[in-house]
Coordinates of C-alpha atoms in Angstrom, one line a residue:
F119 CA 81.0 91.0 101.4
F120 CA 82.3 92.2 104.8
F121 CA 82.1 88.7 106.2
G122 CA 84.1 87.4 103.2
M123 CA 86.8 90.1 103.7
L124 CA 87.2 89.2 107.3
S125 CA 87.4 85.5 106.5
L126 CA 90.0 86.2 103.8
H127 CA 92.1 88.2 106.3
E128 CA 91.8 85.4 108.9
A129 CA 92.9 82.8 106.3
V130 CA 95.9 84.8 105.2
V131 CA 97.0 85.4 108.8
S132 CA 96.5 81.7 109.8
A133 CA 98.4 80.5 106.8
R134 CA 101.6 81.7 108.2
N135 CA 101.5 79.0 110.9
D136 CA 99.3 76.3 109.6
R137 CA 99.2 75.1 105.9
V138 CA 96.4 72.6 106.2
R139 CA 93.4 74.0 108.1
P140 CA 93.4 77.4 106.4
L141 CA 93.6 75.8 103.0
N142 CA 90.6 73.7 103.9
A143 CA 88.8 76.8 105.1
V144 CA 89.6 78.7 101.9
N145 CA 88.3 75.7 99.8
R146 CA 85.0 75.7 101.8
L147 CA 84.6 79.5 101.6
T148 CA 85.3 79.5 97.9
E149 CA 82.6 76.9 97.3
E150 CA 80.2 78.7 99.5
M151 CA 80.9 82.1 97.8
T152 CA 80.5 80.6 94.3
R153 CA 77.1 79.2 95.3
L154 CA 76.1 82.6 96.8
K155 CA 77.3 84.5 93.7
E156 CA 75.1 82.4 91.5
G157 CA 72.0 83.6 93.4
L158 CA 72.9 87.3 93.4
E159 CA 70.8 89.6 91.1
D160 CA 72.4 92.9 92.0
E161 CA 75.3 93.7 89.6
F162 CA 77.4 95.5 92.3
D163 CA 77.0 92.6 94.8
S164 CA 77.9 90.1 92.1
H165 CA 81.0 92.2 91.2
C166 CA 82.1 92.4 94.8
M167 CA 81.6 88.6 95.2
Q168 CA 83.7 88.0 92.1
F169 CA 86.4 90.2 93.5
L170 CA 86.5 88.2 96.7
L171 CA 86.5 84.9 94.8
D172 CA 89.6 86.1 92.8
Q173 CA 91.3 87.0 96.1
F174 CA 90.6 83.7 97.7
R175 CA 91.9 81.8 94.7
T176 CA 95.1 83.9 94.9
V177 CA 95.5 82.9 98.6
K178 CA 94.8 79.3 97.8
D179 CA 97.5 79.3 95.0
Q180 CA 100.0 80.9 97.4
M181 CA 99.3 78.2 100.0
E182 CA 99.6 75.3 97.5
Y183 CA 102.4 76.6 95.2
P184 CA 105.3 76.2 95.3
K185 CA 105.2 74.5 98.8
C186 CA 104.0 71.3 97.2
R187 CA 107.2 71.0 95.2
P188 CA 110.7 70.0 96.5
P189 CA 112.6 73.1 97.6
K190 CA 114.8 74.4 94.7
I191 CA 116.9 77.3 96.0
A192 CA 118.3 79.7 93.5
V193 CA 121.5 81.4 94.5
Y194 CA 121.0 84.5 92.5
G195 CA 123.1 87.6 92.2
K196 CA 125.9 89.7 90.6
T197 CA 129.0 88.3 89.1
G198 CA 131.7 88.0 91.8
S199 CA 129.3 88.3 94.7
G200 CA 130.4 84.8 95.9
K201 CA 127.6 82.5 94.9
S202 CA 129.7 79.5 94.0
F203 CA 132.0 80.1 96.9
L204 CA 129.0 80.1 99.3
L205 CA 127.7 76.8 98.0
N206 CA 131.1 75.2 98.2
K207 CA 131.3 76.4 101.9
L208 CA 127.9 75.0 102.7
L209 CA 128.8 71.6 101.2
G210 CA 132.2 71.5 102.8
V211 CA 133.9 70.6 99.5
D212 CA 134.8 72.5 96.3
V213 CA 132.3 71.0 93.9
L214 CA 131.9 74.3 91.9
P215 CA 134.6 76.4 90.2
F216 CA 135.0 79.9 91.6
S217 CA 137.3 82.8 91.1
P218 CA 138.9 84.5 94.1
K219 CA 139.1 87.7 91.9
G220 CA 135.4 87.9 91.5
K221 CA 135.3 87.0 87.8
S222 CA 132.6 85.0 86.0
C223 CA 133.1 81.2 86.4
T224 CA 129.5 79.8 86.2
S225 CA 128.6 79.3 82.6
T226 CA 125.2 77.8 83.1
C227 CA 122.6 77.1 85.9
T228 CA 124.1 74.2 87.9
E229 CA 121.9 72.2 90.2
L230 CA 123.2 70.4 93.3
W231 CA 120.8 67.6 94.2
S232 CA 120.9 66.0 97.6
L233 CA 120.8 62.3 97.0
K234 CA 121.9 60.8 100.3
V235 CA 122.0 62.7 103.6
S236 CA 123.4 61.5 107.0
A237 CA 121.9 62.7 110.2
G238 CA 123.2 66.0 111.4
G239 CA 124.8 66.9 108.1
E240 CA 127.9 64.8 108.7
G241 CA 128.1 63.5 105.2
G242 CA 126.2 62.4 102.1
A243 CA 126.2 62.6 98.3
F244 CA 125.2 65.4 95.9
A245 CA 124.6 65.1 92.1
V246 CA 125.9 68.0 90.1
V247 CA 123.6 68.6 87.1
E248 CA 124.2 71.2 84.4
I249 CA 121.1 72.8 82.8
H250 CA 121.4 73.6 79.1
Y251 CA 119.0 75.5 76.9
L252 CA 118.8 74.4 73.3
D253 CA 116.8 76.1 70.6
E254 CA 114.8 74.1 68.1
E255 CA 117.5 73.9 65.5
A256 CA 120.2 73.0 68.0
W257 CA 118.1 70.1 69.3
R258 CA 117.3 68.9 65.8
Q259 CA 121.0 68.8 65.0
K260 CA 121.9 67.0 68.2
R261 CA 119.2 64.4 67.5
E262 CA 120.3 63.8 63.9
M263 CA 123.9 63.4 65.1
L264 CA 122.8 60.8 67.7
V265 CA 120.7 58.9 65.2
E266 CA 123.6 58.9 62.7
I267 CA 125.9 57.5 65.3
A268 CA 123.4 54.9 66.5
L269 CA 122.9 53.6 63.0
K270 CA 126.3 53.9 61.4
G271 CA 128.9 54.6 64.2
T272 CA 131.5 52.3 65.6
S273 CA 130.2 49.6 68.0
S274 CA 131.1 51.4 71.3
F275 CA 129.7 54.8 70.3
R276 CA 126.7 53.2 68.6
G277 CA 125.6 51.8 72.0
I278 CA 126.1 55.1 73.8
A279 CA 124.1 57.1 71.2
K280 CA 121.3 54.5 71.2
R281 CA 121.1 54.6 75.0
L282 CA 120.8 58.4 75.0
L283 CA 118.0 58.3 72.4
E284 CA 116.2 55.4 74.2
H285 CA 116.3 57.5 77.4
V286 CA 114.0 59.9 75.6
Y287 CA 112.0 57.8 73.1
G288 CA 112.0 54.4 74.7
K289 CA 113.2 51.2 73.0
C290 CA 114.0 51.9 69.3
T291 CA 114.3 49.5 66.3
E292 CA 116.5 50.6 63.4
E293 CA 113.3 51.6 61.5
Q294 CA 112.1 53.7 64.4
L295 CA 115.5 55.4 64.6
E296 CA 115.2 56.3 60.9
K297 CA 111.9 58.0 61.6
L298 CA 113.4 60.1 64.3
R299 CA 115.4 62.0 61.7
D300 CA 112.3 63.9 60.6
L301 CA 110.3 64.0 63.8
P302 CA 108.9 67.6 64.3
L303 CA 109.7 69.2 67.7
Q304 CA 106.0 69.4 68.6
S305 CA 105.9 65.6 68.6
E306 CA 108.7 65.2 71.1
P307 CA 107.9 63.4 74.3
P308 CA 108.3 65.5 77.6
A309 CA 111.4 63.4 78.5
I310 CA 113.3 65.3 75.9
Q311 CA 114.1 67.7 78.8
S312 CA 115.9 65.1 80.9
I313 CA 118.6 63.6 78.7
L314 CA 121.4 62.7 81.0
N315 CA 124.8 62.3 79.2
L316 CA 127.1 59.7 80.6
P317 CA 128.8 61.1 83.7
N318 CA 132.4 62.0 84.0
H319 CA 133.6 60.2 87.1
G320 CA 136.9 62.0 87.4
E321 CA 138.2 62.0 90.9
H322 CA 134.8 62.1 92.5
H323 CA 133.7 59.1 94.6
V324 CA 130.4 57.7 93.3
Y325 CA 128.1 56.7 96.1
H326 CA 125.3 55.3 94.0
D327 CA 124.9 53.0 91.0
I328 CA 124.8 55.5 88.1
A329 CA 121.8 53.9 86.5
K330 CA 119.8 54.5 89.7
V331 CA 121.0 58.1 90.0
Q332 CA 119.9 58.7 86.4
E333 CA 116.5 57.1 87.2
A334 CA 116.1 59.3 90.3
L335 CA 117.1 62.4 88.4
K336 CA 114.4 61.8 85.7
T337 CA 111.8 62.4 88.4
L338 CA 113.8 64.9 90.5
V339 CA 114.7 67.4 87.9
T340 CA 111.4 69.2 87.3
L341 CA 112.3 71.1 84.1
G342 CA 110.0 73.4 82.0
Q343 CA 109.7 73.8 78.3
N344 CA 108.5 77.0 76.7
H345 CA 107.5 77.8 73.1
F346 CA 111.0 78.4 71.7
Q347 CA 113.4 76.3 73.8
A348 CA 113.9 72.9 75.2
I349 CA 115.9 72.3 78.4
L350 CA 118.4 69.5 78.8
A351 CA 119.8 68.3 82.0
R352 CA 123.4 66.8 82.0
L353 CA 124.6 64.8 85.0
V354 CA 128.2 65.9 85.5
H355 CA 129.1 63.8 88.5
V356 CA 128.0 62.5 91.8
T357 CA 130.3 63.7 94.6
G358 CA 130.7 62.7 98.2
V359 CA 130.3 65.5 100.8
N360 CA 131.9 65.1 104.2
N361 CA 130.5 67.8 106.4
F362 CA 127.9 70.1 104.9
F363 CA 125.9 72.8 106.6
P364 CA 123.2 71.0 108.8
G365 CA 120.5 73.7 108.1
L366 CA 120.0 72.6 104.5
P367 CA 116.5 71.3 103.9
A368 CA 116.2 67.5 103.3
G369 CA 116.0 66.7 99.6
A370 CA 116.8 70.3 98.6
C371 CA 118.2 71.3 95.3
L372 CA 120.7 74.2 95.4
V373 CA 121.1 76.1 92.1
D374 CA 124.2 78.1 91.3
M375 CA 123.2 80.8 88.8
P376 CA 125.3 82.8 86.3
G377 CA 125.8 86.4 87.4
V378 CA 123.0 88.8 86.4
D379 CA 125.5 91.3 84.9
D380 CA 127.3 88.7 82.8
I381 CA 128.2 90.1 79.3
D382 CA 126.5 87.1 77.7
V383 CA 122.9 88.4 77.5
V384 CA 121.5 85.1 76.2
K385 CA 123.0 83.2 79.2
V386 CA 121.5 85.8 81.6
R387 CA 118.1 85.7 79.9
N388 CA 118.0 81.9 80.1
A389 CA 119.1 81.9 83.8
T390 CA 116.4 84.5 84.7
E391 CA 113.7 82.5 82.9
Y392 CA 114.9 79.4 84.8
H393 CA 114.8 81.3 88.1
T394 CA 111.3 82.5 87.5
T395 CA 109.8 79.2 86.4
E396 CA 111.7 76.5 88.2
C397 CA 112.9 77.8 91.6
T398 CA 110.8 77.8 94.8
H399 CA 113.2 79.8 97.0
T400 CA 115.8 82.6 96.3
W401 CA 119.0 83.6 98.1
L402 CA 119.8 87.0 96.7
C403 CA 123.6 87.5 96.9
A404 CA 124.9 91.1 96.7
L405 CA 127.7 93.4 97.9
D406 CA 126.9 96.0 100.5
R407 CA 126.2 98.8 97.9
V408 CA 122.7 97.4 97.3
A409 CA 120.8 100.7 97.3
S410 CA 123.1 102.3 94.7
D411 CA 123.3 99.4 92.3
P412 CA 120.7 99.2 89.5
K413 CA 121.4 95.6 88.7
V414 CA 120.8 94.5 92.3
Q415 CA 117.6 96.7 92.4
D416 CA 116.3 94.9 89.3
M417 CA 117.2 91.6 90.9
V418 CA 115.3 92.4 94.1
H419 CA 112.2 93.7 92.1
C420 CA 112.1 90.5 90.1
T421 CA 112.2 88.4 93.2
M422 CA 109.6 90.5 95.0
K423 CA 107.2 90.1 92.1
L424 CA 107.6 86.3 92.2
L425 CA 106.8 86.5 96.0
A426 CA 103.8 88.7 95.4
D427 CA 102.5 86.4 92.6
G428 CA 102.9 83.3 94.9
K429 CA 105.5 81.7 92.6
M430 CA 108.3 81.9 95.2
A431 CA 108.0 80.6 98.8
T432 CA 110.8 82.6 100.4
A433 CA 113.6 85.0 99.5
S434 CA 116.5 86.0 101.6
M435 CA 119.1 88.7 101.1
L436 CA 122.7 87.7 101.7
L437 CA 125.4 90.4 101.7
L438 CA 128.5 88.3 101.0
K439 CA 131.3 90.9 100.6
R440 CA 132.1 94.4 101.5
D441 CA 133.5 97.0 99.1
Q442 CA 136.6 97.2 101.3
F443 CA 137.3 93.5 100.4
L444 CA 137.1 94.3 96.7
R445 CA 139.4 97.2 97.1
D446 CA 141.9 95.0 98.9
C447 CA 141.7 92.4 96.2
S448 CA 142.2 95.0 93.4
A449 CA 145.0 96.7 95.3
G450 CA 147.4 95.2 92.9
E451 CA 150.3 92.9 92.9
Q452 CA 151.2 93.2 96.6
M453 CA 148.7 90.6 97.7
T454 CA 149.5 86.9 97.0
R455 CA 146.7 84.5 96.0
K456 CA 147.0 82.9 99.5
Q457 CA 146.3 86.3 101.1
K458 CA 143.3 86.9 98.9
M459 CA 141.9 83.5 99.7
E460 CA 142.4 84.2 103.4
L461 CA 140.5 87.5 103.0
L462 CA 137.7 85.7 101.2
E463 CA 137.5 83.1 103.9
E464 CA 137.1 85.8 106.5
E465 CA 134.3 87.5 104.6

């Protein structure tokens, strides 16, 4: 038992610097301890060995998960703490709407996927993907509407609706489309989560062939599905980025989250669930009154629990604004929008 505890401690310490050898050591020790446990007759010894086995499995899980997944960084915090502004600054272009007055602008979780990255961060392309939660009834209505359009709509819209349905269900004949009307949600294929609506090009320069981007996102967007909701991903646009922050991990996904104190409680609940199930890293964004703010305390506790459970690889605290800045911004009509923006840039 003592040997096992020492080995466990050694594996945990080593894991900070080396992800491969300690994991191999933990695997070997787990196998050896399982074999030893089977030969133990004393109940107390057996109980101690089981305790150690549980600890080793926890360490193993922490080494393997979520490091094995692409980094998905949640920018998580209060409304008005500067989450969208921070991401725009990192990318060097305003891809996300933000309010200089610190009001709510982010209506849903928005993923920024790195599609093409030049050396040193000089330029590249990011896909902007909106995450939408649909309950069972909402998804059924959406599917019925698409089937109706695919069967009876005008020629141009019929093609669009059919492509969206085929993205989920594969090639469909008219007879198969008719059957989709009554398909129970439990029979839906996993790809229901990755419907990508046709992108709105707008003024954004598209670097990639859209079909290829959609194909890439089908594998990139690792979405979950729980017992009462389905998650849909909507590709908004692909945007060129000229000079983003060079420290961003390659292939990373940055996630702009709604504020945790938003008045829309459903939106906050969905965002929190997304954060706890999908994200591998967290950037906690807050003002400098952290200790006295219950919302921020809850946010920190939630993230610390994810770290302790091995579901989050890293978490960082970012203090983006000072109270003085907020007082300046609310000082009234004396400040012009330009002055407020200059203050925000300074912060």
